[in-house]
XYZ file of C-alpha atoms in Angstrom:
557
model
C -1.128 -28.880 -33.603
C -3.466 -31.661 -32.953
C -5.404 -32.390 -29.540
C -6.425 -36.099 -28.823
C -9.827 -36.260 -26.834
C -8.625 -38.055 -24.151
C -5.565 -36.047 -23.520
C -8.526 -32.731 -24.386
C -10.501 -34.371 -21.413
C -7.213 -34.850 -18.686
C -6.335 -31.013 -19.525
C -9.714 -29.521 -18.951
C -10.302 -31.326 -15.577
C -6.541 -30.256 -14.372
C -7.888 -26.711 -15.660
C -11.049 -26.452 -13.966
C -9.799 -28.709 -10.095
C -6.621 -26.938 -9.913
C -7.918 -23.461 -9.802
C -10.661 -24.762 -7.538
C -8.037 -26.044 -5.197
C -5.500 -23.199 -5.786
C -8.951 -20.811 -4.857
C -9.865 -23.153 -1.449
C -6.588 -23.081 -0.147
C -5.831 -19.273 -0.692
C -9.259 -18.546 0.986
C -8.352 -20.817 3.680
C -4.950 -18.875 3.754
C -5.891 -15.517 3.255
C -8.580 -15.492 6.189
C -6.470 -17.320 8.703
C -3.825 -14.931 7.498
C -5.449 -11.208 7.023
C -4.618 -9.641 9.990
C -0.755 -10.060 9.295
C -1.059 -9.664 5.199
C -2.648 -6.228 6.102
C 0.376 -5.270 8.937
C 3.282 -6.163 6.391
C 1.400 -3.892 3.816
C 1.020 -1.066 6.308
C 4.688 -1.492 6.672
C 5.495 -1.500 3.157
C 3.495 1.420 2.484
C 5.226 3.372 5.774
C 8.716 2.275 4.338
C 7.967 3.706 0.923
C 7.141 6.828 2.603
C 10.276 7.101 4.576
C 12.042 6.260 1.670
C 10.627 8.845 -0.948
C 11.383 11.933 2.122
C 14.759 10.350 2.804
C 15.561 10.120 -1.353
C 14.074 13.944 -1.935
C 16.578 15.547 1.200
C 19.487 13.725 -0.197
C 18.573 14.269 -3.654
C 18.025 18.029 -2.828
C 21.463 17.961 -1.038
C 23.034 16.476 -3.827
C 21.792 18.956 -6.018
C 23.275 21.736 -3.657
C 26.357 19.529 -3.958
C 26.644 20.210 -7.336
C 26.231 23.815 -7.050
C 28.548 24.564 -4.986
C 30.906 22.400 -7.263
C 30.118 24.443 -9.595
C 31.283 27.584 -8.200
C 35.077 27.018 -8.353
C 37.759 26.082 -10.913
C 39.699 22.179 -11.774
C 42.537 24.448 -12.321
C 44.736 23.767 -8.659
C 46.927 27.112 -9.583
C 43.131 28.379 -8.667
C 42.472 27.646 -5.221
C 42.116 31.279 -3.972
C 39.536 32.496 -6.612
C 37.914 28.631 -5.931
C 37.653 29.547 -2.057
C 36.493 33.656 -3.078
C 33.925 32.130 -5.051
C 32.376 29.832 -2.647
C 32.655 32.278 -0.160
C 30.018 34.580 -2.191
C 27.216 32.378 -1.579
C 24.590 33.970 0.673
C 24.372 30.123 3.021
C 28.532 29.846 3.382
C 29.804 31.780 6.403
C 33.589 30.789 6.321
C 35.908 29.664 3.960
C 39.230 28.101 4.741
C 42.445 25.721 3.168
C 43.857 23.334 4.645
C 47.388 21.442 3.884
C 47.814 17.685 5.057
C 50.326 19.466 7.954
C 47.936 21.266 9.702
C 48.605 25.004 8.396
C 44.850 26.786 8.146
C 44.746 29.720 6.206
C 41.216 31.441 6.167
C 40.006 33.002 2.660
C 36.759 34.096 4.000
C 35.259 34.187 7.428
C 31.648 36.435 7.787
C 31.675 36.608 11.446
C 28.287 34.772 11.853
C 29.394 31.547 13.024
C 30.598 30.469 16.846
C 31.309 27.441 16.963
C 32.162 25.214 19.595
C 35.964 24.187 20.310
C 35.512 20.299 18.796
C 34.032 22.354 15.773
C 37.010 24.571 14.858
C 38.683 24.609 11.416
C 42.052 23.152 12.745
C 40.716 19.993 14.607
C 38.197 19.729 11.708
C 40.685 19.563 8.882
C 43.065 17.229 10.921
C 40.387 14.716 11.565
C 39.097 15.410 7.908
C 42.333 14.362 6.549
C 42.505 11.777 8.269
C 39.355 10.223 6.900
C 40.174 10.864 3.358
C 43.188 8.876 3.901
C 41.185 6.169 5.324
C 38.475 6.488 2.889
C 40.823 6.992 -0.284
C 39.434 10.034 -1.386
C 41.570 10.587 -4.338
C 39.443 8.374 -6.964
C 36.148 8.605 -7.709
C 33.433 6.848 -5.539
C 30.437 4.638 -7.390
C 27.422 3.612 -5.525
C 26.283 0.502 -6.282
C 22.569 1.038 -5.351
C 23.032 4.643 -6.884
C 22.998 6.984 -3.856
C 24.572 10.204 -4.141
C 26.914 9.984 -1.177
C 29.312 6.985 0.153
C 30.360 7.371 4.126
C 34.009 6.852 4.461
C 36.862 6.752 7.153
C 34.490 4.812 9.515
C 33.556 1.005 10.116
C 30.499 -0.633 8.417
C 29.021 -0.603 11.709
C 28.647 2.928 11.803
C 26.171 3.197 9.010
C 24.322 0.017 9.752
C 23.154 0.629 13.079
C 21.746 3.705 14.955
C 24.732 5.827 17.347
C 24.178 6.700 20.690
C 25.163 10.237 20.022
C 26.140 12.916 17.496
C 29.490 12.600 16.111
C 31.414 13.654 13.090
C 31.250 11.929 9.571
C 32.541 12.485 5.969
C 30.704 11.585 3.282
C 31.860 11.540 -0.745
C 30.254 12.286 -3.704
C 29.356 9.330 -5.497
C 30.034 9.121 -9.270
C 27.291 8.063 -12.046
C 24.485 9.381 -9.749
C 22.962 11.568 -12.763
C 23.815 8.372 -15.192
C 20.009 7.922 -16.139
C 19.213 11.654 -15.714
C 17.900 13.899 -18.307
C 20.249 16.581 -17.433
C 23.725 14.518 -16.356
C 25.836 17.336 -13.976
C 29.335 18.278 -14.900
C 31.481 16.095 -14.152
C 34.748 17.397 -12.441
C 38.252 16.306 -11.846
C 38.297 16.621 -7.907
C 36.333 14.970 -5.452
C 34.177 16.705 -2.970
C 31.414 15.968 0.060
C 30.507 16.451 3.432
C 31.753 16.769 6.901
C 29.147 16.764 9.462
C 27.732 16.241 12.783
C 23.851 16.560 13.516
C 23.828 20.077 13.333
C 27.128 21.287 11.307
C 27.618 21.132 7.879
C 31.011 21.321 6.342
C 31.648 21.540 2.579
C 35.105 20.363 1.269
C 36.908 19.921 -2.204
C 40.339 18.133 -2.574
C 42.206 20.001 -4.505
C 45.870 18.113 -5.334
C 47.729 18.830 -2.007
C 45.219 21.323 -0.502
C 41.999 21.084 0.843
C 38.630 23.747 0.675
C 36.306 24.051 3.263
C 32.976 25.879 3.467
C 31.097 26.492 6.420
C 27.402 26.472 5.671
C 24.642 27.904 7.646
C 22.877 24.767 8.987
C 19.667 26.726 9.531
C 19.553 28.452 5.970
C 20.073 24.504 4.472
C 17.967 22.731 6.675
C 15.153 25.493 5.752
C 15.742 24.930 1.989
C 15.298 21.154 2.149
C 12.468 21.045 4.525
C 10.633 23.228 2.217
C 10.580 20.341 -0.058
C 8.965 17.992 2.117
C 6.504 17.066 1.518
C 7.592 16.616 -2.101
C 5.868 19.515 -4.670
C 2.769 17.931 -5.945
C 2.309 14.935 -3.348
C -0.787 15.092 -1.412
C 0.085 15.303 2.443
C -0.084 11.938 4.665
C -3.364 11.609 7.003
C -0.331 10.674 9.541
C 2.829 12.352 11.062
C 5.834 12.440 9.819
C 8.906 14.185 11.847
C 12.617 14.531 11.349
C 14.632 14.648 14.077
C 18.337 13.790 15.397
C 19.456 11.105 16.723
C 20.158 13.119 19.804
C 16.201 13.445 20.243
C 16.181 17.568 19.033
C 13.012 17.616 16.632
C 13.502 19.627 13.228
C 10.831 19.194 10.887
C 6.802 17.737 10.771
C 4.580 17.536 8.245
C 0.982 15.838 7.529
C -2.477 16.210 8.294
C -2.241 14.791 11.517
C -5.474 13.242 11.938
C -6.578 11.213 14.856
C -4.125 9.025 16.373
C -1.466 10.657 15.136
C 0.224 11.802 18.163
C 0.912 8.538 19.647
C 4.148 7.002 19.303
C 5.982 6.498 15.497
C 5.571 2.847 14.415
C 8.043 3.139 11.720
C 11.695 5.136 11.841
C 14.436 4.994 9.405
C 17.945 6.229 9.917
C 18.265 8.975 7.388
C 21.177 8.159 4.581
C 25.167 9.467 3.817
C 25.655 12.301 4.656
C 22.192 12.714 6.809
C 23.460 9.483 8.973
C 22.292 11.533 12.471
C 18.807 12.252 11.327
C 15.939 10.054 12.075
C 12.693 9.845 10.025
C 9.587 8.640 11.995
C 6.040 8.504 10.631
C 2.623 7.833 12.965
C -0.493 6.657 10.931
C -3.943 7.999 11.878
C -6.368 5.613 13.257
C -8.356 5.397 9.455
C -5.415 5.322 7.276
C -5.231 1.697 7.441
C -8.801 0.292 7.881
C -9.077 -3.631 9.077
C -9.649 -6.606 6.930
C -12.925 -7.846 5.448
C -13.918 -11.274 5.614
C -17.047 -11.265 3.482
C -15.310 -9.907 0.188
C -12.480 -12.945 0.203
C -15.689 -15.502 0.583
C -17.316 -13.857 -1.835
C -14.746 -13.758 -3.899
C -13.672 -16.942 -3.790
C -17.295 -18.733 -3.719
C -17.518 -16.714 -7.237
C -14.596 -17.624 -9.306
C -15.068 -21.582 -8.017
C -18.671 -21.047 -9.514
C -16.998 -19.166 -12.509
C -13.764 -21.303 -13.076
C -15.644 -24.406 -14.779
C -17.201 -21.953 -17.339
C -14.518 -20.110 -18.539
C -11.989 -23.112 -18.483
C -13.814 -24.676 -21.347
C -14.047 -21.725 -23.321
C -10.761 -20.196 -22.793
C -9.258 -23.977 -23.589
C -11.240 -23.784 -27.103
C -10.265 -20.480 -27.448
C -6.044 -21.060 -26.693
C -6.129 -24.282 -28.938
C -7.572 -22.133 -31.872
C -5.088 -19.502 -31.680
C -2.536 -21.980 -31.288
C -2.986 -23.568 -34.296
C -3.294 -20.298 -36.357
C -0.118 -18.639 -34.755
C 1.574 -21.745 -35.237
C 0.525 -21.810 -39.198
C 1.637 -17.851 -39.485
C 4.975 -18.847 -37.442
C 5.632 -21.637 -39.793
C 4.965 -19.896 -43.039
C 6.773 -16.648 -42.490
C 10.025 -18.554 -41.117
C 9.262 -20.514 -44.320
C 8.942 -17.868 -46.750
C 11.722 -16.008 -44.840
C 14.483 -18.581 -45.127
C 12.790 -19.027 -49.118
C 14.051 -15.082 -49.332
C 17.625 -15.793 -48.412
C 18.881 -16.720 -51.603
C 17.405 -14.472 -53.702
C 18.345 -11.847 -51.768
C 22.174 -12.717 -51.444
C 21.984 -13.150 -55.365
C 20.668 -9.259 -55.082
C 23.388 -7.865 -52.718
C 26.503 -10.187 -55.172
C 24.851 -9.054 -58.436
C 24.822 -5.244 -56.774
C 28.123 -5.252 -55.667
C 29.418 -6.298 -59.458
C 27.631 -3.532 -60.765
C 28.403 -1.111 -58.127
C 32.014 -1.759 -59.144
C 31.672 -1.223 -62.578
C 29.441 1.552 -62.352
C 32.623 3.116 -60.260
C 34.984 2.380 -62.968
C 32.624 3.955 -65.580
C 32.550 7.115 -63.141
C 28.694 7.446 -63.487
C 27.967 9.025 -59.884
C 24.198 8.893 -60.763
C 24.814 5.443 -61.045
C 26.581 5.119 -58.163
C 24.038 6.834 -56.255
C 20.754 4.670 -57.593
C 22.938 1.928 -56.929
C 23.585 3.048 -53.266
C 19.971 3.260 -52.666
C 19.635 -0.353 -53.585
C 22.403 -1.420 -51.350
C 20.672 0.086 -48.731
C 17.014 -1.480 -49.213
C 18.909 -4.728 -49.256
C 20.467 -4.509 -46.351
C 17.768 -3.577 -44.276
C 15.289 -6.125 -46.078
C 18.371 -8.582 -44.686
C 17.166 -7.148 -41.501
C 14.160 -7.676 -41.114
C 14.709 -11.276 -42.282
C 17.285 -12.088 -39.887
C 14.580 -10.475 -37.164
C 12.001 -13.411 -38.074
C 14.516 -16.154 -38.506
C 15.687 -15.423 -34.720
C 12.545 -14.663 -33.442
C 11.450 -18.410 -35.274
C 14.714 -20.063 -33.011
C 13.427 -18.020 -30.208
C 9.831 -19.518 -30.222
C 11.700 -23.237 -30.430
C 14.630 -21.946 -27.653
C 17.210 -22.105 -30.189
C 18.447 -18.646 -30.576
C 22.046 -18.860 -29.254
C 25.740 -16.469 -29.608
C 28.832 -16.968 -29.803
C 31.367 -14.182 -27.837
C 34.579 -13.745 -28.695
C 37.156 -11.575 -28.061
C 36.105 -8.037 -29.850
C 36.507 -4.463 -29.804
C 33.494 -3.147 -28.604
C 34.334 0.605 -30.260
C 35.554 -0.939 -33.447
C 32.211 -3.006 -33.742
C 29.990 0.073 -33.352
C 31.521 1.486 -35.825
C 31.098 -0.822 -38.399
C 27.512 -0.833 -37.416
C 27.152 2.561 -37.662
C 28.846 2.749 -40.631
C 26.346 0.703 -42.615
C 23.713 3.558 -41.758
C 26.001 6.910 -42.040
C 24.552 7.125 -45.470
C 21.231 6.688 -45.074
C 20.794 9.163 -41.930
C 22.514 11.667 -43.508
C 20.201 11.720 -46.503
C 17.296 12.309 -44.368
C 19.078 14.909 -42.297
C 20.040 13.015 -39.490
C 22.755 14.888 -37.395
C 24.608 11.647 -35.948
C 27.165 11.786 -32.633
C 29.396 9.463 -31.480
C 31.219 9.351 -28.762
C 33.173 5.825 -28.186
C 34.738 5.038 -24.905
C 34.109 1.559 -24.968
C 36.411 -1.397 -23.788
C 39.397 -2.276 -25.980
C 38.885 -6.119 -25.680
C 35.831 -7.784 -23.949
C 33.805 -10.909 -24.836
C 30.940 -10.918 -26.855
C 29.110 -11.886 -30.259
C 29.800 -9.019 -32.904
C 26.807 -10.275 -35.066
C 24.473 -9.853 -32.269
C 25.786 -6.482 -31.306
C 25.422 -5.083 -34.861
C 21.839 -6.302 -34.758
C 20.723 -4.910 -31.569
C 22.319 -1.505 -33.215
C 20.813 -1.742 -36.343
C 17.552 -2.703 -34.507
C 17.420 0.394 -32.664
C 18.941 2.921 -34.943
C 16.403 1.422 -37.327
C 13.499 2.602 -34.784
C 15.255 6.253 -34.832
C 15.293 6.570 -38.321
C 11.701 5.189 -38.128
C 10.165 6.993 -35.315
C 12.628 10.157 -34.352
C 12.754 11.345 -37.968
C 11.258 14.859 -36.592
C 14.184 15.103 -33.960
C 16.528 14.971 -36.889
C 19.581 13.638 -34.184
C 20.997 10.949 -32.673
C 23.202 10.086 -30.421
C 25.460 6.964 -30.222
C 28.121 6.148 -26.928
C 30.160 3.529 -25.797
C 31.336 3.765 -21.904
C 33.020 1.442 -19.278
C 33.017 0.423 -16.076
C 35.874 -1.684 -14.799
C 35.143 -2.170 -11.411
C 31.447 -3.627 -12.376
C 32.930 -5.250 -15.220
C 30.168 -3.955 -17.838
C 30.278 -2.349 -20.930
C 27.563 -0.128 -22.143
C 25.974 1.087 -25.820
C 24.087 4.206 -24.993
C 21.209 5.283 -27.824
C 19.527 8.423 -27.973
C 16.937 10.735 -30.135
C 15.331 13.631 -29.821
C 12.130 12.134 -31.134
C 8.436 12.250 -29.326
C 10.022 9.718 -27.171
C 8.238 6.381 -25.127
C 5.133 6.694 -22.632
C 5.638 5.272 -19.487
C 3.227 3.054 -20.051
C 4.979 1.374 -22.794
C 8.331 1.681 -20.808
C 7.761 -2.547 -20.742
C 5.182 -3.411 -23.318
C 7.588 -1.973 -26.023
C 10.003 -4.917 -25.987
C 7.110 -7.424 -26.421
C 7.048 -8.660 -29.924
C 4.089 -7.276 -32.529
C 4.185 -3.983 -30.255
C 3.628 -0.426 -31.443
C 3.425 2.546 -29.485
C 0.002 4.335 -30.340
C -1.635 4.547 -34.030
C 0.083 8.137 -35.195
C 3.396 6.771 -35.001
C 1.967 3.833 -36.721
C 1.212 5.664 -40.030
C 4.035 4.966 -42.534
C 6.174 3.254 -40.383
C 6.926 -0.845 -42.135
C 8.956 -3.240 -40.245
C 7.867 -6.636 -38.662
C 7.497 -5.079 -34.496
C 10.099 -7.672 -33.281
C 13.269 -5.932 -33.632
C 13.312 -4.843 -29.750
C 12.247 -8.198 -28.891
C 15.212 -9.934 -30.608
C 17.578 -7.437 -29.132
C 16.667 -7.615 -25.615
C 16.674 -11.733 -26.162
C 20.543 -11.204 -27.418
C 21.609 -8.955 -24.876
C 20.308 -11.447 -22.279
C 22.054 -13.749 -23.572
C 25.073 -11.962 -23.201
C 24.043 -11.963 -19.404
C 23.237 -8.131 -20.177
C 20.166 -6.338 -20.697
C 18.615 -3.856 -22.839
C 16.528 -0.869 -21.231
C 14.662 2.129 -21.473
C 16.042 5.185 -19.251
C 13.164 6.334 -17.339
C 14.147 10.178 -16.845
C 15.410 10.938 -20.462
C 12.919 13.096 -21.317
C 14.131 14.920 -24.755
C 13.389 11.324 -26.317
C 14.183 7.912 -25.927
C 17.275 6.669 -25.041
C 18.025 3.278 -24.572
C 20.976 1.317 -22.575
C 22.798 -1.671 -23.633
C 24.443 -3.253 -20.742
C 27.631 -6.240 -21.561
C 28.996 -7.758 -19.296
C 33.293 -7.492 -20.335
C 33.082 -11.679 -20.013
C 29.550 -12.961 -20.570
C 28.543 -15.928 -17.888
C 28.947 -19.774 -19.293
């Protein structure tokens, strides 16, 4: 790459005025501006928090959920021992059936509960069932933005805005809550959720033509989730934070309360399904969110005008240099890889001929040596086909072609061409493949995202000894997914991103006898794209890595 001196000269003054005027202006901006920059941060920061309490009571509730779930049988010829079960734990104070006719039949009832006429068992269970066949409680509910319940039987409305009073809602159980989880719950064949008001919590389970309810001690729950708040290990707000009904009744503070703390909240937040009639509000102290300085942003600004002109010129020299040498090592390996082609098909045609013979002859030792080769060449094919996309991606060429595939049968065949190899080193390989018959997609480029990251297992997990490989749909998103996991030392968060840049590694002692060119993420997270997918690491695995491959079933134009 070449640089003319008059086109050197038009690029270094664009360099050096741009910045100058990009650096006036956001002065100019940023002092006319500060008061309301700092406001809409002092709301972000007061959303966050009303988002992190509201997540940790309904993830704590959900979690409760799933215990009581678990304290039951599928089996419908079960519905007494189901109810006798539930009816054990110490914060359930009646236990009752219901049938879509009306009939109640009571399995357990403790004596410790009065409730009020409107909160009966019979008019519960009527107006119960008649939300669940509003809602269409029979099939599973998915969240799209991942909560753990879904509100049904009443109008959008309802959720969106605040009510005037307490009133009765059902809430679901949403499916593929625990998807990205480390320890995914159980999941079972009936539905289940909440029917409550602001202050009575119901627990039911359809079970075919019956439905279990649960009575559960408001007081003994609500103590067991406030004790969460705030969350273990999060140091306490300088503000106040309160939870409260709807209705006005307060039920739980916490926070240091400083100074000007007990004026009026400046930020509430309707709590989510199934908490709908509880209100979050939080009050900042008077020094939790100190004014705006002028002096810094003049300073600042004054000093990087002073500072641009200097370090345009050198960073310029600097870019132009490296530019030339990455082009030169871009140019030669993509050379010397496309130079390796031939040779190396020769290698796998000649190694095929022999492998046959070798079979006819019945010389397993052979057979074996020869196996070994087969291998070697197939992952050197690898690693060239890595550089030769990552060359088209550098020049925006690297492209797919979908077709009509099984995404189960293509797996596979991917993991078929490393069966051999893992299982020499002692890999203990699952598969579980529940993939689309028929979707839309480039095999090629699937294989090689595979092979990419079952590569890095073999690579990096070989301590873990185990891997996982699973194929799952989900029709009414219309995506496919390729789930990948080990039992390796796993991925930092830090590198959580980083990792899918090309030339990456993860920290030197994973660095020690591990070959391979550091681009194989990056060219599988370019494919997937192009797919109109993704590729991903899953935050909260924690026994590893795992990564996700998302497809779309029919891939954008």
């Amino acid at each position: 790459m070449s640089f003319k001196p008059g086109r050197t000269s038009i690029t270094l003054t664009l360099l050096v005025i741009t910045p100058v005027a990009l650096l006036a202006w956001l002065g100019t901006y940023l002092i006319r501006d500060a008061a309301r920059s700092t406001d809409n941060a002092r709301q972000a920061i007061l959303a966050e928090r009303l988002f992190v309490a509201n997540h940790q009571l309904l993830h704590d509730l959900r979690q409760f959920t799933d215990d009581l779930d678990n304290l039951g049988s599928t089996d419908a010829n079960d519905v007494n021992g189901s109810g006798q079960r539930l009816g054990e734990h110490p914060w359930v104070g009646e236990v009752w059936f219901s049938s879509p006719s009306g009939q109640i039949t009571f399995t357990i009832d403790k004596k410790i509960f009065s409730p009020v006429e409107e909160a009966l068992a019979a008019p519960r269970s009527s107006a119960l069932w008649e939300q669940l066949k509003a809602g269409g409680s029979s099939s599973s509910h998915a969240s799209a933005d991942s909560q753990p319940f879904t509100l049904i039987g009443h109008p959008p409305d309802v959720v969106s805005s605040k009510p005037r009073k307490a009133m009765w809602q059902t809430a679901v159980k949403t499916a593929h809550y625990h998807l990205l989880s480390k320890s995914p719950a159980r999941i079972h064949a009936f539905t289940s959720g909440w029917h409550v008001s602001d202050g009575d919590f119901i627990y039911w389970r359809r079970m075919d033509d019956l439905l279990l309810c649960a009575r559960v001690d408001s007081s003994k729950l609500s103590t067991a989730l406030f004790a969460r708040l705030p969350i273990p290990g999060m140091e306490n707000y300088p503000g106040r934070l309160t939870l409260s009904t709807i209705t006005g009744i307060p039920l739980h503070g916490w926070g240091r309360s400083l100074q000007g703390s007990n004026s009026d909240p400046v930020a509430r937040v309707l709590c989510s399904a199934p908490l709908t009639q509880w209100e979050l509000a939080y009050t900042p102290a008077y020094n939790e969110f100190p004014k705006p300085y002028l002096f810094p942003i003049l300073l600042g600004v004054g000093s990087g005008c002073l500072l641009v002109g200097a370090l345009a010129w050198t960073f310029f020299r600097e870019n132009a240099r490296e530019i030339r040498v990455a082009q030169q090592r871009v140019s030669f390996v993509n050379q010397i890889s496309h130079e390796l082609k031939t040779p190396l098909t020769n290698i796998r045609l000649y190694t095929e001929m022999a492998s046959l013979r070798i079979e006819e002859a019945g010389d397993s030792i052979g057979m074996r040596h020869l196996g070994v080769v087969e291998t070697e060449v197939a992952r050197l094919d690898r690693l060239i086909q890595n550089v030769l996309n990552y060359a088209r991606q550098q020049r925006d060429k690297l492209t797919v072609q979908p077709r009509p595939i099984s995404l189960d049968h293509v797996v596979e065949r991917a993991v078929k061409h490393w069966r051999l190899l893992l299982e020499r080193k002692g890999f203990e390989l699952e598969t579980k493949l529940l993939g689309p018959n028929e979707m839309s997609a480039d095999p090629d480029a699937i294989e090689q995202i595979l092979g990419n990251l079952i590569s890095n297992v073999d690579k990096y997990a070989k301590y873990g000894k185990w891997i996982s490989i699973r194929t799952e749909q989900e029709l009414e998103k219309g995506i496919a997914r390729v789930i990948v996991e080990d039992r390796g030392p796993g991925i930092p968060t830090s590198k959580r991103r980083s990792v899918f840049e090309p030339f990456e590694r993860l920290r030197s002692d994973l660095d020690e006898g591990v070959s391979g060119t550091g681009i194989g993420l990056t060219i599988s997270r370019e494919l997937a794209e192009l797919h109109g997918g993704s590729l991903e690491v899953c935050p909260n695995y924690k026994d590893g890595a795992r990564f996700i491959l998302t497809l779309p079933l029919q891939p954008k134009a």
